[in-house]
Each structure stands twice: as structure tokens, then as C-alpha cells.
Tab-separated table of C-alpha atoms and ligand atoms in Angstrom:
chain	number	residue	atom	x	y	z
A	295	UNK	CA	95.887	74.917	89.383
A	296	UNK	CA	98.750	77.032	88.028
A	297	UNK	CA	101.433	78.780	90.030
A	298	UNK	CA	101.807	82.561	89.863
A	299	UNK	CA	103.945	84.960	91.869
A	300	UNK	CA	102.140	87.198	94.368
A	301	UNK	CA	104.588	89.830	95.647
A	302	UNK	CA	102.140	91.074	98.295
A	303	UNK	CA	102.179	87.565	99.789
A	304	UNK	CA	105.934	87.301	99.245
A	305	UNK	CA	105.608	83.864	97.673
A	306	UNK	CA	104.287	81.846	94.708
A	307	UNK	CA	100.551	81.194	94.874
A	308	UNK	CA	98.105	78.782	93.280
A	309	UNK	CA	95.726	80.460	90.768
A	310	UNK	CA	93.392	78.922	88.171
A	311	UNK	CA	95.098	80.687	85.226
A	312	UNK	CA	98.770	80.943	84.186
A	313	UNK	CA	100.894	83.977	85.042
A	314	UNK	CA	100.113	86.970	82.823
A	315	UNK	CA	100.727	90.642	83.423
A	316	UNK	CA	99.528	93.801	81.676
A	317	UNK	CA	101.966	96.345	80.249
A	318	UNK	CA	100.855	98.872	82.854
A	319	UNK	CA	98.593	98.442	85.855
A	320	UNK	CA	95.814	100.741	87.085
A	321	UNK	CA	96.511	101.468	90.771
A	322	UNK	CA	95.514	104.012	93.399
A	323	UNK	CA	96.424	105.283	96.867
A	324	UNK	CA	93.855	106.592	99.362
A	325	UNK	CA	94.994	108.494	102.449
A	326	UNK	CA	92.522	107.403	105.141
A	327	UNK	CA	93.887	109.990	107.571
A	328	UNK	CA	92.308	112.769	105.551
A	329	UNK	CA	89.030	111.224	104.382
A	330	UNK	CA	86.032	113.091	105.806
A	331	UNK	CA	83.388	110.604	104.652
A	332	UNK	CA	81.586	113.183	102.526
A	333	UNK	CA	80.637	110.567	99.875
A	334	UNK	CA	81.425	112.968	97.023
A	335	UNK	CA	83.412	110.165	95.374
A	336	UNK	CA	80.470	107.785	95.775
A	337	UNK	CA	78.091	110.224	94.119
A	338	UNK	CA	80.559	111.178	91.378
A	339	UNK	CA	80.607	107.528	90.333
A	340	UNK	CA	76.876	107.032	90.724
A	341	UNK	CA	75.959	110.120	88.736
A	342	UNK	CA	78.317	109.075	85.955
A	343	UNK	CA	77.731	105.348	85.553
A	344	UNK	CA	74.951	103.809	87.666
A	345	UNK	CA	72.053	106.260	87.782
A	346	UNK	CA	69.543	104.376	85.635
A	347	UNK	CA	66.482	102.412	86.729
A	348	UNK	CA	67.455	99.120	88.313
A	349	UNK	CA	70.800	100.409	89.522
A	350	UNK	CA	69.588	101.568	92.918
A	351	UNK	CA	71.844	99.051	94.666
A	352	UNK	CA	74.814	99.460	92.342
A	353	UNK	CA	77.428	101.239	94.436
A	354	UNK	CA	80.533	100.541	92.373
A	355	UNK	CA	82.374	102.782	94.764
A	356	UNK	CA	81.327	103.442	98.361
A	357	UNK	CA	82.700	104.797	101.630
A	358	UNK	CA	82.000	102.777	104.753
A	359	UNK	CA	82.693	103.493	108.415
A	360	UNK	CA	84.986	100.901	109.932
A	361	UNK	CA	84.879	98.772	112.003
A	362	UNK	CA	81.082	98.227	111.847
A	363	UNK	CA	80.077	99.555	108.445
A	364	UNK	CA	80.232	97.542	105.254
A	365	UNK	CA	78.629	97.214	101.861
A	366	UNK	CA	77.437	94.526	101.669
A	367	UNK	CA	77.229	94.239	105.437
A	368	UNK	CA	80.094	92.365	107.141
A	369	UNK	CA	81.736	91.499	103.786
A	370	UNK	CA	85.244	91.455	105.224
A	371	UNK	CA	84.443	89.680	108.498
A	372	UNK	CA	82.609	86.938	106.608
A	373	UNK	CA	85.478	86.370	104.180
A	374	UNK	CA	87.993	86.380	107.028
A	375	UNK	CA	85.851	83.790	108.843
A	376	UNK	CA	85.852	81.541	105.775
A	377	UNK	CA	89.595	81.940	105.433
A	378	UNK	CA	89.947	81.095	109.130
A	379	UNK	CA	87.964	77.870	108.664
A	380	UNK	CA	90.175	76.960	105.744
A	381	UNK	CA	93.297	77.586	107.807
A	382	UNK	CA	92.576	75.813	111.109
A	383	UNK	CA	96.212	76.121	112.188
A	384	UNK	CA	95.862	79.884	112.170
A	385	UNK	CA	96.546	82.769	109.841
A	386	UNK	CA	99.936	84.437	110.006
A	387	UNK	CA	102.761	86.129	108.174
A	388	UNK	CA	106.351	85.225	108.831
A	389	UNK	CA	108.842	87.860	109.713
A	390	UNK	CA	108.645	91.572	109.324
A	391	UNK	CA	108.489	93.976	106.401
A	392	UNK	CA	111.716	93.829	104.408
A	393	UNK	CA	113.465	95.916	101.778
A	394	UNK	CA	112.902	93.258	99.089
A	395	UNK	CA	110.225	94.592	96.680
A	396	UNK	CA	109.345	90.968	95.851
A	397	UNK	CA	108.317	90.357	99.473
A	398	UNK	CA	107.972	93.739	101.223
A	399	UNK	CA	105.611	92.457	103.926
A	400	UNK	CA	107.303	89.126	104.649
A	401	UNK	CA	105.670	85.887	103.454
A	402	UNK	CA	102.100	84.737	104.033
A	403	UNK	CA	102.078	81.389	105.834
A	404	UNK	CA	98.493	80.346	105.236
A	405	UNK	CA	96.325	79.586	102.216
A	406	UNK	CA	94.804	82.350	100.114
A	407	UNK	CA	91.222	82.249	98.791
A	408	UNK	CA	92.513	80.439	95.673
A	409	UNK	CA	94.386	77.777	97.649
A	410	UNK	CA	91.731	77.162	100.310
A	411	UNK	CA	88.537	76.111	98.498
A	412	UNK	CA	89.250	72.385	98.440
A	413	UNK	CA	89.451	72.464	102.220
A	414	UNK	CA	86.019	73.995	102.749
A	415	UNK	CA	84.141	72.637	99.728
A	416	UNK	CA	80.532	72.244	100.734
A	417	UNK	CA	79.444	68.924	99.310
A	418	UNK	CA	80.643	67.617	95.940
A	419	UNK	CA	82.582	69.922	93.643
A	420	UNK	CA	84.870	72.482	95.241
A	421	UNK	CA	84.538	76.025	93.942
A	422	UNK	CA	87.577	77.502	92.253
A	423	UNK	CA	87.620	80.366	94.743
A	424	UNK	CA	86.686	80.560	98.425
A	425	UNK	CA	83.767	82.948	98.843
A	426	UNK	CA	80.112	83.461	99.706
A	427	UNK	CA	77.058	85.028	98.158
A	428	UNK	CA	75.646	87.836	100.336
A	429	UNK	CA	71.937	87.692	101.159
A	430	UNK	CA	69.570	90.261	99.608
A	431	UNK	CA	69.218	92.275	102.813
A	432	UNK	CA	72.986	92.659	103.148
A	433	UNK	CA	72.946	94.912	100.076
A	434	UNK	CA	70.227	97.232	101.330
A	435	UNK	CA	72.045	99.880	103.384
A	436	UNK	CA	75.217	101.297	101.848
A	437	UNK	CA	76.067	103.498	104.828
A	438	UNK	CA	74.952	101.309	107.703
A	439	UNK	CA	76.709	102.082	111.026
A	440	UNK	CA	77.957	105.368	109.669
A	441	UNK	CA	80.041	107.180	112.318
A	442	UNK	CA	79.542	104.449	114.954
A	443	UNK	CA	82.697	104.004	117.060
A	444	UNK	CA	83.609	100.995	119.199
A	445	UNK	CA	84.997	101.611	122.656
A	446	UNK	CA	82.163	103.804	123.924
A	447	UNK	CA	82.330	107.475	124.718
A	448	UNK	CA	82.470	108.859	128.250
A	449	UNK	CA	80.859	112.032	127.088
A	450	UNK	CA	80.046	113.346	123.623
A	451	UNK	CA	83.162	113.905	121.506
A	452	UNK	CA	85.475	112.561	124.211
A	453	UNK	CA	87.586	110.103	122.286
A	454	UNK	CA	90.030	109.631	125.151
A	455	UNK	CA	93.553	108.340	124.889
A	456	UNK	CA	94.474	104.697	125.064
A	457	UNK	CA	97.638	102.741	124.628
A	458	UNK	CA	97.603	99.643	122.473
A	459	UNK	CA	99.799	96.561	122.573
A	460	UNK	CA	102.489	98.305	120.540
A	461	UNK	CA	102.818	101.105	123.097
A	462	UNK	CA	101.352	103.589	120.617
A	463	UNK	CA	98.906	106.139	121.917
A	464	UNK	CA	95.597	105.526	120.140
A	465	UNK	CA	92.060	106.778	120.611
A	466	UNK	CA	89.914	104.716	123.010
A	467	UNK	CA	86.851	105.255	120.866
A	468	UNK	CA	87.615	105.265	117.172
A	469	UNK	CA	86.333	104.779	113.675
A	470	UNK	CA	87.538	105.655	110.214
A	471	UNK	CA	86.229	105.959	106.688
A	472	UNK	CA	87.231	103.291	104.215
A	473	UNK	CA	86.626	104.391	100.630
A	474	UNK	CA	86.370	101.334	98.389
A	475	UNK	CA	86.156	100.475	94.727
A	476	UNK	CA	87.174	97.505	92.613
A	477	UNK	CA	90.895	96.927	93.096
A	478	UNK	CA	91.435	95.784	89.490
A	479	UNK	CA	93.363	92.961	91.096
A	480	UNK	CA	96.422	91.386	89.505
A	481	UNK	CA	94.811	87.988	90.208
A	482	UNK	CA	91.100	88.763	90.054
A	483	UNK	CA	88.886	86.327	91.930
A	484	UNK	CA	85.886	87.453	89.870
A	485	UNK	CA	87.675	86.474	86.650
A	486	UNK	CA	88.915	83.182	88.090
A	487	UNK	CA	85.398	82.135	89.083
A	488	UNK	CA	83.473	83.061	85.931
A	489	UNK	CA	82.338	79.882	84.120
A	490	UNK	CA	81.657	81.830	80.901
A	491	UNK	CA	85.004	83.611	80.646
A	492	UNK	CA	83.027	86.836	80.503
A	493	UNK	CA	85.521	88.717	82.690
A	494	UNK	CA	88.847	89.884	81.327
A	495	UNK	CA	91.844	91.939	82.382
A	496	UNK	CA	93.018	94.442	79.776
A	497	UNK	CA	96.627	93.895	78.682
A	498	UNK	CA	97.277	97.625	78.286
A	499	UNK	CA	96.267	98.873	81.746
A	500	UNK	CA	95.171	95.895	83.877
A	501	UNK	CA	91.590	97.195	84.178
A	502	UNK	CA	89.189	94.295	84.886
A	503	UNK	CA	85.906	94.364	82.934
A	504	UNK	CA	82.785	92.217	82.654
A	505	UNK	CA	81.634	91.650	79.063
A	506	UNK	CA	77.918	92.400	79.343
A	507	UNK	CA	77.176	90.389	76.178
A	508	UNK	CA	78.788	87.250	77.588
A	509	UNK	CA	77.563	87.524	81.204
A	510	UNK	CA	74.585	85.308	82.081
A	511	UNK	CA	74.263	86.454	85.688
A	512	UNK	CA	75.429	83.259	87.388
A	513	UNK	CA	76.866	85.472	90.165
A	514	UNK	CA	79.979	83.364	90.533
A	515	UNK	CA	81.987	86.608	90.435
A	516	UNK	CA	79.831	88.122	93.183
A	517	UNK	CA	80.461	85.038	95.301
A	518	UNK	CA	84.197	84.929	94.598
A	519	UNK	CA	85.233	88.588	94.878
A	520	UNK	CA	86.429	88.889	98.484
A	521	UNK	CA	85.869	92.668	98.343
A	522	UNK	CA	82.320	92.163	97.020
A	523	UNK	CA	82.878	94.663	94.248
A	524	UNK	CA	81.127	92.696	91.551
A	525	UNK	CA	77.395	93.367	91.919
A	526	UNK	CA	74.375	91.581	90.470
A	527	UNK	CA	71.737	93.723	88.773
A	528	UNK	CA	68.278	92.213	88.693
A	529	UNK	CA	66.915	94.300	85.807
A	530	UNK	CA	69.534	93.154	83.284
A	531	UNK	CA	70.295	89.816	84.972
A	532	UNK	CA	73.972	90.468	84.610
A	533	UNK	CA	76.731	91.373	87.030
A	534	UNK	CA	78.444	94.712	86.769
A	535	UNK	CA	81.341	96.479	88.418
A	536	UNK	CA	83.619	99.497	88.348
A	537	UNK	CA	85.093	100.056	84.898
A	538	UNK	CA	87.865	102.342	86.202
A	539	UNK	CA	86.433	105.150	84.023
A	540	UNK	CA	88.539	103.607	81.257
A	541	UNK	CA	87.910	106.328	78.618
A	542	UNK	CA	89.503	108.791	81.035
A	543	UNK	CA	92.418	106.495	81.873
A	544	UNK	CA	92.998	105.889	78.137
A	545	UNK	CA	93.012	109.624	77.457
A	546	UNK	CA	90.127	109.216	75.002
A	547	UNK	CA	87.575	111.173	77.066
A	548	UNK	CA	86.797	114.543	75.411
A	549	UNK	CA	87.998	116.319	78.573
A	550	UNK	CA	91.314	114.510	78.729
A	551	UNK	CA	93.206	116.317	75.946
A	552	UNK	CA	94.776	113.032	74.790
A	553	UNK	CA	96.620	112.217	78.023
A	554	UNK	CA	95.532	109.778	80.743
A	555	UNK	CA	93.181	111.287	83.270
A	556	UNK	CA	92.121	110.067	86.720
A	557	UNK	CA	88.751	108.386	87.341
A	558	UNK	CA	85.689	110.370	88.428
A	559	UNK	CA	85.862	109.216	92.070
A	560	UNK	CA	89.519	110.246	92.306
A	561	UNK	CA	89.067	113.586	90.576
A	562	UNK	CA	85.991	114.558	92.625
A	563	UNK	CA	87.561	113.985	96.059
A	564	UNK	CA	87.243	117.221	97.991
A	565	UNK	CA	89.284	115.854	100.882
A	566	UNK	CA	92.230	115.574	98.445
A	567	UNK	CA	92.929	112.084	99.749
A	568	UNK	CA	93.115	110.093	96.512
A	569	UNK	CA	95.753	109.609	93.848
A	570	UNK	CA	95.355	107.216	90.935
A	571	UNK	CA	97.894	106.265	88.337
A	572	UNK	CA	99.437	103.634	86.105
A	573	UNK	CA	102.490	101.641	87.144
A	574	UNK	CA	104.749	99.496	84.982
A	575	UNK	CA	104.781	95.814	85.911
A	576	UNK	CA	107.118	92.902	85.232
A	577	UNK	CA	105.948	89.582	83.838
A	578	UNK	CA	105.584	88.173	87.356
A	579	UNK	CA	103.358	91.126	88.393
A	580	UNK	CA	106.034	92.794	90.552
A	581	UNK	CA	106.385	96.524	89.909
A	582	UNK	CA	109.166	97.758	87.637
A	583	UNK	CA	111.379	100.074	89.667
A	584	UNK	CA	110.233	103.597	88.850
A	585	UNK	CA	111.473	105.760	91.720
A	586	UNK	CA	109.921	108.998	90.463
A	587	UNK	CA	106.428	107.597	89.901
A	588	UNK	CA	104.470	108.835	92.965
A	589	UNK	CA	102.601	105.530	93.402
A	590	UNK	CA	105.838	103.532	93.247
A	591	UNK	CA	107.345	105.928	95.760
A	592	UNK	CA	104.430	105.681	98.235
A	593	UNK	CA	104.134	101.868	98.022
A	594	UNK	CA	107.729	100.684	97.583
A	595	UNK	CA	110.026	103.467	98.784
A	596	UNK	CA	108.217	105.316	101.583
A	597	UNK	CA	106.069	102.214	102.270
A	598	UNK	CA	103.281	104.332	103.728
A	599	UNK	CA	100.591	102.922	101.411
A	600	UNK	CA	99.495	99.317	102.009
A	601	UNK	CA	97.188	96.906	100.159
A	602	UNK	CA	93.707	96.182	101.546
A	603	UNK	CA	93.490	92.636	102.956
A	604	UNK	CA	96.521	91.331	101.039
A	605	UNK	CA	96.020	87.921	102.724
A	606	UNK	CA	93.015	87.274	100.457
A	607	UNK	CA	95.553	86.736	97.650
A	608	UNK	CA	94.077	88.680	94.716
A	609	UNK	CA	96.964	91.196	94.807
A	610	UNK	CA	94.647	94.220	94.942
A	611	UNK	CA	95.892	97.406	93.290
A	612	UNK	CA	94.212	99.708	95.804
A	613	UNK	CA	96.566	100.976	98.551
A	614	UNK	CA	95.776	102.870	101.743
A	615	UNK	CA	97.717	105.089	104.116
A	616	UNK	CA	96.421	103.675	107.429
A	617	UNK	CA	94.838	105.985	110.035
A	618	UNK	CA	97.124	107.009	112.908
A	619	UNK	CA	94.561	106.854	115.715
A	620	UNK	CA	93.318	103.279	115.254
A	621	UNK	CA	94.644	100.307	117.308
A	622	UNK	CA	97.509	98.627	115.459
A	623	UNK	CA	96.091	95.114	115.817
A	624	UNK	CA	92.942	96.093	113.960
A	625	UNK	CA	94.932	97.758	111.198
A	626	UNK	CA	97.298	94.794	110.830
A	627	UNK	CA	94.511	92.344	110.074
A	628	UNK	CA	93.322	94.792	107.408
A	629	UNK	CA	96.576	95.993	105.835
A	630	UNK	CA	99.162	93.387	106.824
A	631	UNK	CA	102.452	93.558	108.713
A	632	UNK	CA	103.605	96.929	107.301
A	633	UNK	CA	101.180	98.979	109.397
A	634	UNK	CA	103.392	100.137	112.250
A	635	UNK	CA	106.164	101.275	109.946
A	636	UNK	CA	103.666	103.079	107.689
A	637	UNK	CA	102.015	104.914	110.579
A	638	UNK	CA	105.368	105.962	112.033
A	639	UNK	CA	106.570	107.325	108.706
A	640	UNK	CA	103.342	109.160	108.060
A	641	UNK	CA	103.318	110.678	111.535
A	642	UNK	CA	106.743	112.265	110.997
A	643	UNK	CA	107.245	112.383	107.225
A	644	UNK	CA	110.639	113.178	105.753
A	645	UNK	CA	110.839	116.023	103.268
A	646	UNK	CA	110.333	113.878	100.179
A	647	UNK	CA	107.246	112.177	101.580
A	648	UNK	CA	105.815	115.519	102.628
A	649	UNK	CA	106.389	116.839	99.114
A	650	UNK	CA	104.815	113.803	97.408
A	651	UNK	CA	101.742	114.094	99.661
A	652	UNK	CA	101.168	117.535	98.095
A	653	UNK	CA	100.575	115.870	94.714
A	654	UNK	CA	97.200	114.479	95.766
A	655	UNK	CA	94.360	116.128	93.873
A	656	UNK	CA	96.116	119.147	92.415
A	657	UNK	CA	95.117	118.015	88.917
A	658	UNK	CA	92.849	115.531	87.120
A	659	UNK	CA	95.737	114.320	84.958
A	660	UNK	CA	97.559	111.125	85.849
A	661	UNK	CA	101.028	111.888	87.195
A	662	UNK	CA	103.708	109.650	85.687
A	663	UNK	CA	106.718	111.355	87.235
A	664	UNK	CA	107.553	113.952	89.862
A	665	UNK	CA	110.598	116.070	90.648
A	666	UNK	CA	111.543	117.992	93.771
A	667	UNK	CA	113.275	121.351	94.214
A	668	UNK	CA	114.571	121.975	97.700
A	669	UNK	CA	113.373	125.077	99.549
A	670	UNK	CA	114.143	126.760	102.876
A	671	UNK	CA	113.403	125.334	106.321
A	672	UNK	CA	110.190	126.885	107.618
A	673	UNK	CA	109.366	125.045	110.838
A	674	UNK	CA	110.753	122.761	113.496
A	675	UNK	CA	109.088	120.770	116.277
A	676	UNK	CA	109.289	117.390	118.028
A	677	UNK	CA	107.130	114.414	116.994
A	678	UNK	CA	107.091	111.368	119.292
A	679	UNK	CA	110.212	112.707	121.002
A	680	UNK	CA	112.138	113.152	117.761
A	681	UNK	CA	113.084	116.333	115.922
A	682	UNK	CA	110.836	117.115	112.959
A	683	UNK	CA	111.806	119.759	110.425
A	684	UNK	CA	109.620	121.128	107.666
A	685	UNK	CA	111.021	122.567	104.448
A	686	UNK	CA	109.110	124.578	101.885
A	687	UNK	CA	110.129	122.334	98.993
A	688	UNK	CA	108.549	122.487	95.547
A	689	UNK	CA	107.216	119.378	93.846
A	690	UNK	CA	106.593	119.256	90.092
A	691	UNK	CA	104.257	116.775	88.372
A	692	UNK	CA	104.631	115.499	84.776
A	693	UNK	CA	102.142	113.719	82.475
A	694	UNK	CA	102.731	110.729	80.186
A	695	UNK	CA	104.251	112.997	77.527
A	696	UNK	CA	106.694	114.334	80.116
A	697	UNK	CA	105.035	117.734	80.092
A	698	UNK	CA	104.737	119.638	83.337
A	699	UNK	CA	101.174	119.451	84.690
A	700	UNK	CA	101.655	121.670	87.752
A	701	UNK	CA	104.067	122.589	90.498
A	702	UNK	CA	103.183	123.190	94.119
A	703	UNK	CA	104.877	123.853	97.441
A	704	UNK	CA	104.779	122.133	100.816
A	705	UNK	CA	103.723	125.312	102.587
A	706	UNK	CA	100.241	126.304	101.544
A	707	UNK	CA	99.835	129.935	100.521
A	708	UNK	CA	97.921	132.159	102.963
A	709	UNK	CA	95.364	134.449	101.380
A	710	UNK	CA	94.335	137.373	103.573
A	711	UNK	CA	90.825	138.590	102.894
A	712	UNK	CA	90.615	142.332	102.409
A	713	UNK	CA	88.824	144.496	104.967
A	714	UNK	CA	86.201	145.266	102.353
A	715	UNK	CA	85.139	141.622	102.035
A	716	UNK	CA	85.814	140.516	105.612
A	717	UNK	CA	82.411	138.907	106.106
A	718	UNK	CA	81.369	138.032	102.574
A	719	UNK	CA	81.019	134.444	101.462
B	921	LIG	S1	88.142	93.715	93.557
B	921	LIG	FE1	86.777	91.957	93.118
B	921	LIG	S2	85.653	92.606	91.265
B	921	LIG	FE2	87.510	93.889	91.392
B	921	LIG	S3	89.083	92.783	90.178
B	921	LIG	FE3	89.346	92.190	92.350
B	921	LIG	S4	88.164	90.298	92.517
B	921	LIG	FE4	87.430	91.319	90.641
B	922	LIG	S1	85.359	112.365	98.245
B	922	LIG	FE1	87.371	111.990	99.253
B	922	LIG	S2	87.084	112.855	101.343
B	922	LIG	FE2	85.001	112.553	100.485
B	922	LIG	S3	84.416	110.453	101.144
B	922	LIG	FE3	85.361	110.238	99.106
B	922	LIG	S4	87.530	109.753	99.551
B	922	LIG	FE4	86.665	110.615	101.452
């Protein structure tokens, strides 16, 4: 076992391969607060990559309703259970989120999926990665438990008001949509587990791919990926997964005009909740400080976007702005110790955060840099007992060649329909 640095865990971590980092890393942020569960992203991916015969169960990207939904069913609960068995003294983080970008969530005290397998090896040889192979039936219903809330409703649409352990007011009955795709992890479990070395991480953009010529369908990647985003296809007897629409990200897609473009699932999002980009990384996988890159800003400066199940240890490159109405305890086991701070900041965003949130889905081009121009104050109110002011600032997005892609304002324009077309659609 080698030692690598995992900044999401805030500590060195055991991993089967030596430390290696790409020049840039594919990453994305999804704002759960605004996802409407329309599945447009799911279908954009399916209609582009996995529509052929034999790919009926290939949902490279999906949107599931939490807490009960999952594809495959119960994928996260099962992995958490395994991790719990491997850490009988309990699973915990030490301390609180800190300013240090090498350990922004504190340090993980228990073993990750790469450090735990010896403990729970089932007879004979331990696997390289802690995991499980889902049963056939667990792959059969991609939207099982859609829109099912825990907590019970007193009457239809009465979500009530509760108070959770943190004193925050949360909904008594709640659910939320979790849009998922391969996280193109910095330490991919799929890659670590493949006995044929058929999985590789591209040095230019960190995208993780399965070489279909080399794959023999052993399903070790399916077993190892804690997010269950490597899927076995019976008709080809190989495993396949999200390819991050790499021709678009490279800028080699005919539509991309030579500059990096976002993936299909990101570009199709009608809720405007997704932003994908490329971040520069250091040799130890920490992010190079790049204050004006919107992803760097959301993850490391505003700290409103958090990794999904960082305790697994793969250093996923998918980040989520957690939903405001969900009990904090539930969110903390899913996104780590930064949840409370992230929710508070999102609930009353400062003017820069509000401006950066306007960048989501205004263009299909990848934004490498943004600038702000201050505008007048347009509104004032109180949020959680504190003064909140809104300014009509302008935010400008630039592509890789430092050309302006678009500019937009915080205040959305109001278009008044003329009398003549008052009722036309
Ligand atoms: S999410 Fe799973 S399939 Fe994707 S890179 Fe990480 S371990 Fe591999
Ligand atoms: S397209 Fe956007 S809003 Fe619709 S389900 Fe996907 S992430 Fe959510």
C-alpha cells in the first residue's frame, strides 16, 4: 500500500498506487436547493451515450430521491454499513471546518475504503478496496421511492416545521433530489480494484475511463466503486461508466468551437443547478489557488459546495450545495462536517456568492475565470435575524482563451408581455 494525500480527509491515506495528479481535474458543482428532479440531465446522457440495445440498465447519470431512493438501491447505506463494520470504534471527524485548504473539513479519524479491507476480508485474500456487488434486482428501478418523504405528512403538502439538534428550523417531512454521475475521483476505487489495469485516469483532465478492449467484465470496479457508478453490461460483458463527455471537455466536439465545453448532463439542466469545469491541481491533488475560478471559489472560498461522502476516501470531484430544509445530521453523514456553515452561507449569501450563483447554466462553455462589477443596492431584508442586502452586481465569465463568454446581472430582467399577447403561449 502506498501513501497519498487526501485533502478532503485532511490527512495522508493508504492507496494501492503511488501519488499522481493530472494537470487539470474535471470537477462539478450541483446546487441541490434548485434541482426539480425533472431527469432532463438523465435523459440527455442516455440519449447521447447509452441508448443502444443492452444498455437498458446503463444509467451513467441519474437523479434519485433521498433518503429512500438509490440506484442501485441502498448503495450508500450498504457502503456505510461496511465502513461501519470496518471501524468498530466508530466513524468520526476531528474538529471543525478550518481555513486550511489542505484540511478544510478537519481530519477523518477512521479508515477509508482503501484502508479498511484487511479488517473485513471475507475468507482468504483481502480485496484491495472495501465494497460489495449489488444483486441483479437492485439495478432494476432507477427512480424507486421517487418523491417519498420520511417524517409523514399530517395532510397533503403539509411539510410542517421542525427544529433539529442544531436549533435550525427544518421541514418535518422532507426529501431532496440527488443528481449523480461518476465523480472522476482523484483516487478512483474502480481503478484501484481492476486486476487488468483496464481503467485509467487521464493526465490532462483527470477523467477516468474504462478501456473497453482491455476490460474482461470481472466487475471488480462495480464492486469497489462506493458510488456504484461503474456498471456491468451483459451484452458486451464489459463494465462501462460515464466518460465525462470528453470530446466536449477537450473542445474537440464540432459544437465546441475549439474551447472546452460542459458535458451533456450539465448543459441540459433546465433547473440551472449545475456547473462543471476544470481546476488546476498540485502534485498532492490539492487544488492550486485560483480565486477567480468559480469552482475554486464555491469549494474553497465560499465553502458552500461539499463533496459527496468524502469519508469513503476516493476524493470525489463532484460537489453539492446542500439543501436548506433537511435535518443537519442527515446532511453531515452525506457531505461531512462543513454542512452547517455551507447552509448558513447559502441562506444569506454575500454579494460575491450571489453573483457567482448567477453563472450556473448561462452558457455551455466551461468558465475558467469570472469578474465582478459592483452595481446599486436593490433590496434589503432580514434573514435569520440578520440584515441581508442585495446588490444588482454584474458578473462576467471568461473561457480558456480569456475571451468573454457572457455577462449577467444578479437581478433578473422582467419582461412585460404586451396586451396584444396577454394570453398567448
Ligand atoms: S465515482 Fe466510482 S466509477 Fe467514478 S471514478 Fe470514482 S470510483 Fe471510479
Ligand atoms: S436537469 Fe437539472 S433540475 Fe432537472 S433533474 Fe437534472 S439536475 Fe435536477
